[in-house]
């Protein structure tokens, strides 16, 4: 049995130059182009749908950032598969492209070390989860709420509403403090009192102030600690616990309440001061009393006099 | 969960007036221009009707026992047409209560004890009309926050000191307090020092017997330090008030076999260094 080629196709193929669109259309046929278009039309939406579904499922099951990473990964991988498939269907060979990509890849590799490091660090951050979105963290001098944990960086909003971007690589290498990791926090209030005060009485006053504040947790119970004998005052520390959301409010209110109570109880909070001492171990200080012109002292004719501690 | 016989057929919420305790609870007509003053224990409510608006303020007793209305702050609501009356009903606080006996006691293994704890209620204000609208829930007594658990995990609760009396008399009942009977039993091999009891009021109901308010009985079985205690809320009026009627269903129906931490010491509690 002999198979003959269609004379029309033979004619068209013989006439068109090799590698041209006409050659493709004629030799490969319209079906190939149609297939490629169909791949695009169905492939792209399928990739988008799959990536979003997976991202939503993972966000609900695990965390928002894991869902986001999965979504982006699936999308870009799927997109690459669709593009390669379309190109292959159209008859374009990727071999030369890959060859060139090898050289370019080496060059890009050197250039993108930091970016790749950030991406890999991002994976480690997501696995380790030292913090989550909406946590309050401190990184070096920067304190802020976590807005998002992305593949390359973490975004923070500072308490005075500035936007800070911190590369993931920095976070992996730096000490990060998660301020709101645990549900309760302690407020430490240094309180200085005059040396003349009764420390036991002041301790009771401080604990009463803490007990009267509803934001201050009864358990763990408030404590007053004797820190040190300071240069100007006795340094105490009042430590109270509160729910993490109430930390700032408690810190403000309880200091005001301590001050108000100290005023009521006549407890002195001394200013920093120095006392100059003269006593048995030293010579008395000589003192000269000078009267302003026109002022009257014990004797109007005396404008000044020297007084020592032994004088009456 | 099996429903107790006293539960209304509709979902927990507004109940008919006959199921509400006597004054100060119950329904109040809100006529145009009215100015009501309602005292519920240490809490005083002021309610006014101005056009379609309802104004409400509240104050609590000062240290000297006076209610200073001048210091009240007003809240206003624009109400729908036909909202003609206000219902005051009692409900439990919105968190677990950590009840601390003034004198901690030891519950020896195999022992059981019944104590009564009086819990300050919250006042639920509902505007009645074509439909019932909850305006607010106001605590009659401000309870202090406390933590039930350790420094890394636990639950934010309210602190309630109590005498944990063994008997309760007529003089102990007040309009803003509900008597909660708690049956404690120690079925473990250890003796239990009862310093704190976590009373999960979200699972409790409020019953009314004349002027007395009762909660259903809580039974806690201590099974050991490493295991949660078995908790059971009867869902029925306690034996001391078997003819009481339901006035407030539990916010969260208790599941049978509820097991939760009820007796706990704060583990890992340390002052630490502040420097």
XYZ file of C-alpha atoms in Angstrom:
587
model
C 0.000 0.000 0.000
C 1.358 3.406 -0.916
C 0.618 6.576 0.985
C 0.741 9.729 -0.963
C 1.199 13.140 0.581
C -1.336 15.786 -0.247
C -0.141 17.720 -3.240
C -1.406 20.981 -1.723
C 0.660 20.526 1.422
C 3.684 19.467 -0.571
C 3.368 22.534 -2.689
C 2.948 24.930 0.238
C 5.756 23.384 2.219
C 8.071 23.491 -0.706
C 7.263 27.174 -1.297
C 7.592 28.573 2.268
C 11.014 29.182 3.835
C 12.032 26.919 6.700
C 11.317 28.111 10.296
C 8.821 30.780 9.253
C 5.360 31.098 10.665
C 4.010 29.845 7.418
C 6.133 26.721 7.714
C 4.951 26.152 11.203
C 1.358 26.651 10.269
C 1.594 24.480 7.274
C 3.919 21.683 8.379
C 2.749 21.444 11.930
C -0.751 22.427 11.098
C -3.279 24.656 12.647
C -4.095 22.082 15.325
C -0.770 22.714 16.944
C -1.452 26.427 17.242
C -4.917 25.744 18.487
C -3.539 23.381 21.086
C -1.071 25.998 22.212
C -3.786 28.622 22.540
C -6.013 26.193 24.407
C -3.160 25.415 26.760
C -2.833 29.087 27.516
C -6.560 29.649 27.833
C -7.114 26.750 30.199
C -3.695 26.399 31.725
C -3.314 29.895 33.099
C -6.686 30.061 34.846
C -6.126 26.548 36.183
C -2.798 27.580 37.653
C -4.310 30.696 39.218
C -7.240 28.734 40.625
C -5.043 25.978 41.997
C -2.608 28.396 43.610
C -5.360 30.434 45.264
C -7.201 27.366 46.527
C -4.052 25.904 47.988
C -3.101 29.243 49.538
C -6.516 29.615 51.164
C -6.496 26.083 52.492
C -3.017 26.420 53.960
C -3.820 29.837 55.448
C -6.784 28.374 57.233
C -4.983 25.304 58.400
C -1.623 26.780 59.298
C -0.761 30.465 58.958
C -1.358 33.282 56.522
C 2.287 33.557 55.506
C 2.592 29.857 54.763
C -0.476 30.061 52.613
C 0.938 33.033 50.778
C 4.250 31.314 50.103
C 2.543 28.184 48.855
C 0.287 30.219 46.624
C 3.193 32.047 45.009
C 5.241 28.886 44.636
C 2.464 26.974 42.937
C 1.629 29.924 40.711
C 5.136 30.495 39.392
C 5.915 26.814 38.941
C 2.610 26.289 37.191
C 3.178 29.308 35.017
C 6.588 28.013 34.000
C 5.119 24.617 33.102
C 2.405 26.228 31.001
C 4.859 28.473 29.157
C 7.292 25.628 28.456
C 4.437 23.429 27.274
C 3.127 26.116 24.953
C 6.555 26.764 23.501
C 7.130 23.056 23.025
C 3.765 22.703 21.339
C 4.641 25.521 18.967
C 7.827 23.726 18.072
C 10.303 26.076 19.705
C 13.304 24.262 21.019
C 14.414 25.269 24.505
C 17.840 23.697 24.258
C 19.644 26.810 23.035
C 17.787 28.850 25.618
C 18.854 26.554 28.409
C 22.393 26.664 27.203
C 22.421 30.410 27.326
C 20.607 30.322 30.624
C 23.450 28.334 32.111
C 25.901 31.134 31.510
C 23.439 33.803 32.503
C 22.544 31.744 35.509
C 26.067 31.812 36.781
C 26.184 35.550 36.394
C 22.790 35.947 38.044
C 23.799 33.642 40.831
C 26.614 35.913 41.858
C 24.392 38.933 41.591
C 21.482 37.493 43.526
C 23.258 35.975 46.504
C 21.570 38.341 48.896
C 18.143 37.811 47.392
C 18.482 34.046 47.529
C 19.768 34.292 51.077
C 16.733 36.369 52.008
C 14.388 33.845 50.424
C 16.011 30.920 52.194
C 16.036 32.859 55.456
C 12.346 33.499 54.906
C 11.695 29.774 54.761
C 13.542 29.282 58.005
C 11.592 32.089 59.644
C 8.325 30.517 58.579
C 9.360 27.130 59.859
C 10.688 28.410 63.171
C 7.963 31.007 63.727
C 9.754 33.204 66.245
C 6.938 35.673 65.643
C 3.662 35.932 63.773
C 1.733 38.657 62.039
C 0.484 41.254 64.545
C 3.143 40.434 67.135
C 5.094 43.325 68.579
C 8.776 42.679 68.029
C 12.029 44.498 68.663
C 14.887 44.166 66.210
C 17.849 46.217 67.308
C 16.602 49.756 67.867
C 13.363 49.180 65.949
C 10.143 48.183 67.652
C 7.003 47.579 65.670
C 4.037 45.367 64.864
C 4.534 42.727 62.209
C 2.468 43.605 59.158
C 3.564 40.762 56.935
C 6.194 38.064 56.692
C 7.159 37.858 53.025
C 9.650 35.818 51.061
C 12.335 38.463 51.076
C 11.583 40.603 54.091
C 9.414 41.314 57.076
C 7.417 44.513 57.222
C 6.825 46.327 60.473
C 4.702 49.262 61.526
C 6.366 51.185 64.329
C 4.392 52.581 67.218
C 4.678 56.059 65.720
C 3.371 54.737 62.417
C 6.472 54.373 60.323
C 6.931 51.538 57.837
C 10.076 49.468 58.262
C 11.302 46.746 55.951
C 13.772 44.280 57.443
C 15.455 41.721 55.170
C 14.931 38.149 56.314
C 18.649 37.531 56.257
C 19.117 40.222 58.932
C 16.433 38.683 61.098
C 18.066 35.262 60.990
C 21.375 36.752 62.093
C 20.051 39.202 64.682
C 18.488 38.896 68.110
C 14.757 39.373 67.825
C 12.615 40.044 70.864
C 8.978 39.073 70.612
C 7.336 41.364 73.130
C 3.824 39.937 72.836
C 4.565 36.241 72.528
C 3.140 35.375 75.941
C -0.314 36.422 77.092
C 0.761 38.355 80.188
C 3.571 40.802 80.812
C 5.186 42.355 83.821
C 5.397 46.089 84.405
C 8.475 47.081 86.408
C 8.242 50.438 88.140
C 11.288 51.862 89.876
C 10.227 53.871 92.917
C 12.667 56.001 94.863
C 11.804 57.080 98.400
C 13.610 59.255 100.901
C 15.855 57.607 103.421
C 13.702 58.850 106.250
C 10.695 56.805 105.052
C 9.552 53.543 106.619
C 10.221 50.952 103.914
C 7.674 48.511 105.335
C 4.909 51.106 105.272
C 5.791 52.133 101.714
C 5.759 48.495 100.646
C 2.221 48.137 101.994
C 1.132 51.296 100.225
C 2.505 50.108 96.903
C 0.816 46.735 97.218
C -2.476 48.408 98.090
C -2.223 50.589 95.012
C -1.593 47.505 92.892
C -4.499 45.616 94.451
C -6.864 48.510 93.827
C -6.097 48.686 90.108
C -8.386 46.268 88.218
C -5.923 45.874 85.352
C -3.275 44.594 87.693
C -3.468 40.817 87.949
C -3.955 39.331 91.368
C -2.036 36.309 90.188
C 0.897 36.441 89.528
C 0.878 38.569 92.588
C 2.487 42.001 92.680
C 5.844 42.238 94.400
C 7.926 44.997 95.903
C 11.649 44.494 95.840
C 14.319 46.454 97.657
C 16.789 47.221 94.892
C 19.560 49.278 96.419
C 20.613 52.144 98.625
C 20.894 54.897 96.044
C 22.864 58.107 96.255
C 19.753 60.201 96.836
C 17.062 57.695 97.729
C 16.204 54.124 98.577
C 15.439 52.380 95.304
C 12.466 50.056 95.328
C 10.932 48.146 92.450
C 7.199 47.546 92.132
C 6.535 44.641 89.756
C 2.967 43.998 88.628
C 1.558 41.741 85.953
C -1.137 42.457 83.422
C -2.611 41.081 80.212
C -0.328 42.080 77.340
C -2.977 44.281 75.743
C -3.226 46.357 78.928
C 0.490 46.858 79.443
C 0.756 50.479 78.345
C -2.445 51.541 80.061
C -1.422 49.927 83.330
C 2.046 51.412 83.197
C 0.617 54.905 82.829
C -2.173 54.590 85.334
C -0.325 52.879 88.123
C 2.454 55.447 88.192
C -0.113 58.187 88.585
C -1.850 56.209 91.295
C 1.402 55.669 93.165
C 2.181 59.366 93.014
C -1.307 60.307 94.206
C -1.151 57.857 97.075
C 2.314 58.988 98.093
C 1.038 62.551 98.216
C -1.841 61.458 100.445
C 0.452 59.496 102.736
C 3.152 62.164 102.737
C 5.783 59.824 101.372
C 8.667 61.781 99.918
C 10.100 61.020 96.489
C 13.363 62.899 96.725
C 15.017 64.778 93.931
C 18.615 63.844 93.281
C 20.601 65.814 95.841
C 23.817 65.866 97.794
C 24.187 66.553 101.433
C 27.217 68.450 102.616
C 28.134 67.189 106.035
C 29.931 68.803 108.852
C 30.179 66.988 112.098
C 32.416 65.602 114.753
C 34.992 64.382 112.286
C 35.392 67.733 110.565
C 35.981 71.346 111.434
C 32.829 73.448 111.620
C 31.979 75.375 108.505
C 32.531 79.096 108.889
C 29.381 81.047 108.040
C 29.114 84.725 107.196
C 25.734 86.412 107.323
C 25.496 89.466 105.109
C 22.627 91.973 105.256
C 21.505 93.783 102.181
C 21.691 97.542 102.210
C 18.653 98.876 103.946
C 17.780 95.603 105.649
C 17.752 95.497 109.425
C 19.445 92.772 111.384
C 19.851 92.353 115.117
C 21.990 95.516 115.108
C 21.461 97.998 112.213
C 25.055 99.111 112.427
C 26.333 95.599 111.756
C 26.405 94.882 108.028
C 27.853 91.404 108.342
C 29.057 89.015 110.936
C 30.851 85.742 111.105
C 28.984 82.936 112.821
C 30.390 79.597 113.814
C 28.324 76.627 115.104
C 29.571 77.349 118.593
C 28.042 80.833 118.624
C 24.643 81.447 120.127
C -26.750 17.738 75.623
C -29.932 16.969 77.438
C -31.951 20.107 78.095
C -32.939 20.836 81.610
C -36.679 21.051 82.184
C -36.619 24.771 82.945
C -35.134 25.953 79.604
C -37.447 27.985 77.361
C -38.037 26.533 73.920
C -36.563 29.491 72.098
C -32.862 30.124 72.040
C -31.391 31.560 75.223
C -31.977 35.300 75.349
C -35.088 37.278 76.111
C -37.429 35.494 78.490
C -40.944 36.324 79.519
C -41.460 38.611 82.456
C -42.806 35.832 84.636
C -39.383 34.224 84.548
C -37.574 37.315 85.731
C -36.797 37.868 89.389
C -38.572 40.651 91.243
C -37.447 44.258 91.324
C -34.948 45.702 90.573
C -34.991 43.179 87.742
C -37.757 43.045 85.177
C -39.391 45.327 82.666
C -39.561 49.114 82.854
C -41.758 51.187 80.584
C -39.874 53.876 78.661
C -42.282 56.704 78.138
C -41.220 59.875 76.390
C -39.442 62.127 78.868
C -39.088 59.468 81.540
C -36.114 59.550 83.885
C -35.629 56.289 85.733
C -33.245 55.578 88.516
C -32.699 51.908 89.229
C -30.425 50.556 91.936
C -29.045 47.066 91.682
C -26.884 46.544 94.733
C -23.947 48.967 94.557
C -24.800 49.945 90.982
C -27.203 52.753 90.119
C -28.587 53.149 86.608
C -30.128 56.270 85.152
C -32.257 55.793 82.067
C -33.938 58.522 80.055
C -36.103 58.517 76.986
C -35.693 61.533 74.712
C -37.600 61.141 71.480
C -36.392 57.965 69.873
C -33.175 58.079 71.845
C -32.444 56.130 74.982
C -29.870 57.618 77.312
C -28.199 55.585 80.020
C -25.615 56.296 82.682
C -24.409 54.317 85.635
C -22.467 54.892 88.823
C -21.260 52.678 91.601
C -21.066 53.246 95.296
C -18.153 55.311 96.498
C -16.052 54.224 99.396
C -18.382 56.096 101.720
C -21.391 54.228 100.319
C -22.903 57.085 98.322
C -23.941 57.046 94.676
C -22.833 60.238 93.045
C -24.996 60.676 89.964
C -23.129 63.806 88.914
C -20.041 61.802 88.018
C -21.951 59.507 85.649
C -21.128 59.421 81.951
C -24.039 59.106 79.557
C -24.351 56.765 76.601
C -27.033 57.232 73.979
C -28.698 54.899 71.560
C -30.973 55.755 68.655
C -33.685 53.173 69.024
C -36.043 51.850 66.351
C -39.690 52.851 66.429
C -41.790 50.938 68.870
C -39.045 50.313 71.431
C -41.176 51.009 74.433
C -39.701 49.157 77.347
C -36.437 48.224 78.932
C -35.745 44.836 80.429
C -33.164 44.320 83.152
C -32.047 40.754 83.522
C -29.191 39.199 85.486
C -26.299 37.406 83.844
C -22.911 36.098 84.826
C -19.586 37.845 84.184
C -17.990 37.198 80.824
C -14.923 35.361 82.106
C -14.017 32.507 84.382
C -13.904 33.490 88.038
C -10.929 32.555 90.159
C -12.494 32.167 93.558
C -10.066 32.427 96.422
C -11.198 31.385 99.882
C -10.114 33.829 102.526
C -8.822 30.873 104.484
C -7.398 28.160 102.234
C -8.365 24.689 103.322
C -7.209 21.167 102.662
C -9.452 18.608 101.073
C -8.151 15.249 102.163
C -8.278 12.351 99.763
C -11.679 10.800 99.656
C -13.267 13.868 101.237
C -16.019 16.012 99.812
C -17.306 19.405 100.773
C -20.079 21.760 99.709
C -19.407 25.479 99.746
C -21.391 28.505 98.653
C -19.870 31.348 96.725
C -21.741 34.562 96.018
C -20.967 35.967 92.601
C -21.707 39.582 91.642
C -23.899 39.632 88.557
C -23.942 41.807 85.513
C -27.039 43.720 84.458
C -28.151 43.046 80.910
C -30.190 45.888 79.456
C -32.448 44.989 76.575
C -34.675 47.300 74.621
C -37.954 45.644 73.869
C -40.191 46.419 70.967
C -40.685 44.735 67.644
C -37.560 42.843 68.474
C -35.320 42.664 71.462
C -32.015 44.539 71.295
C -29.276 44.170 73.890
C -27.940 47.608 74.754
C -25.270 46.762 77.258
C -24.123 44.484 80.029
C -22.867 46.339 83.074
C -21.096 44.709 85.992
C -22.600 45.552 89.358
C -19.158 45.172 90.909
C -15.864 45.786 89.129
C -13.792 42.676 89.608
C -10.046 42.682 89.368
C -8.247 40.841 86.575
C -6.265 37.786 87.414
C -4.558 34.985 85.558
C -5.389 31.323 85.846
C -2.445 29.350 84.557
C 1.256 29.971 84.294
C 3.220 32.831 82.799
C 3.285 31.241 79.354
C -0.280 30.089 78.991
C -3.555 30.300 80.815
C -6.738 32.319 80.732
C -7.584 35.827 81.754
C -10.099 35.645 84.571
C -11.730 37.700 87.279
C -10.633 37.487 90.881
C -13.251 36.905 93.534
C -12.353 36.571 97.172
C -14.851 34.548 99.151
C -15.474 33.220 102.599
C -16.514 29.921 100.941
C -19.223 29.531 103.533
C -20.577 26.127 104.346
C -24.107 27.381 104.881
C -26.070 30.183 103.350
C -28.809 32.155 105.039
C -31.442 34.616 104.009
C -29.341 37.582 105.056
C -26.633 36.585 102.545
C -28.881 37.130 99.547
C -28.741 40.471 97.791
C -30.283 41.566 94.480
C -26.950 41.732 92.686
C -25.490 38.477 94.013
C -26.156 34.914 92.919
C -25.413 32.023 95.253
C -23.348 29.316 93.555
C -23.185 25.953 95.303
C -19.950 24.109 94.607
C -19.515 20.473 95.480
C -15.833 19.579 95.739
C -14.594 16.051 96.007
C -11.094 14.640 96.053
C -10.900 11.275 94.330
C -7.136 11.375 93.874
C -4.444 9.799 95.982
C -3.210 13.165 97.234
C -4.486 15.732 99.627
C -5.620 18.903 97.922
C -4.907 22.358 99.239
C -7.729 24.504 97.953
C -6.354 27.976 97.404
C -8.015 28.887 94.126
C -11.077 27.513 92.396
C -11.755 28.332 88.761
C -15.514 28.747 88.517
C -16.533 28.518 84.885
C -19.605 30.716 85.025
C -20.147 30.607 81.280
C -21.709 27.185 81.827
C -23.945 28.246 84.706
C -27.580 29.273 84.729
C -29.331 31.758 86.986
C -32.474 30.697 88.789
C -34.819 32.808 90.819
C -36.639 31.773 93.953
C -38.646 34.759 95.178
C -35.944 37.322 95.932
C -33.120 34.839 95.975
C -30.900 34.168 92.988
C -29.275 30.783 92.624
C -26.930 29.163 90.145
C -27.035 25.514 89.309
C -24.690 23.285 91.201
C -21.085 22.876 90.072
C -19.491 19.544 90.882
C -15.739 19.370 90.675
C -13.892 16.115 91.125
C -10.191 16.468 91.689
C -8.395 13.589 90.058
C -4.785 14.561 90.584
C -2.327 17.349 89.839
C -1.463 16.173 86.339
C -5.024 15.568 85.203
C -7.799 18.078 84.730
C -10.681 17.957 87.163
C -14.029 16.597 86.119
C -16.584 19.353 85.999
C -20.310 18.946 85.870
C -22.960 21.641 85.978
C -26.337 20.249 86.848
C -28.332 22.617 84.654
C -31.145 22.446 87.199
C -31.987 24.501 90.273
C -29.940 23.356 93.255
C -31.528 21.186 95.903
C -31.746 24.193 98.233
C -34.116 25.872 95.747
C -35.721 23.093 93.769
C -38.740 25.257 92.880
C -36.655 28.115 91.456
C -37.320 29.230 87.881
C -34.767 29.838 85.175
C -33.999 33.483 84.438
C -30.792 33.205 82.451
C -29.550 30.223 80.487
C -25.810 29.518 80.299
C -23.844 31.537 77.772
C -22.084 28.339 76.696
C -23.937 25.094 77.307
C -21.716 22.735 79.244
C -20.742 19.565 77.446
C -21.096 16.364 79.343
C -17.748 15.099 80.515
C -16.268 18.569 80.716
C -12.793 18.340 82.002
C -10.859 21.438 82.794
C -8.317 22.832 85.108
C -10.137 23.894 88.208
C -7.550 23.766 90.915
C -4.210 25.127 89.919
C -1.190 26.615 91.396
C 0.808 29.065 89.407
C 3.707 27.048 88.134
C 7.003 28.624 87.297
C 6.050 31.809 89.056
C 9.153 33.777 89.882
C 9.949 37.373 90.489
C 13.209 37.275 88.661
C 15.615 40.106 88.175
C 14.406 43.360 86.798
C 17.799 44.522 85.619
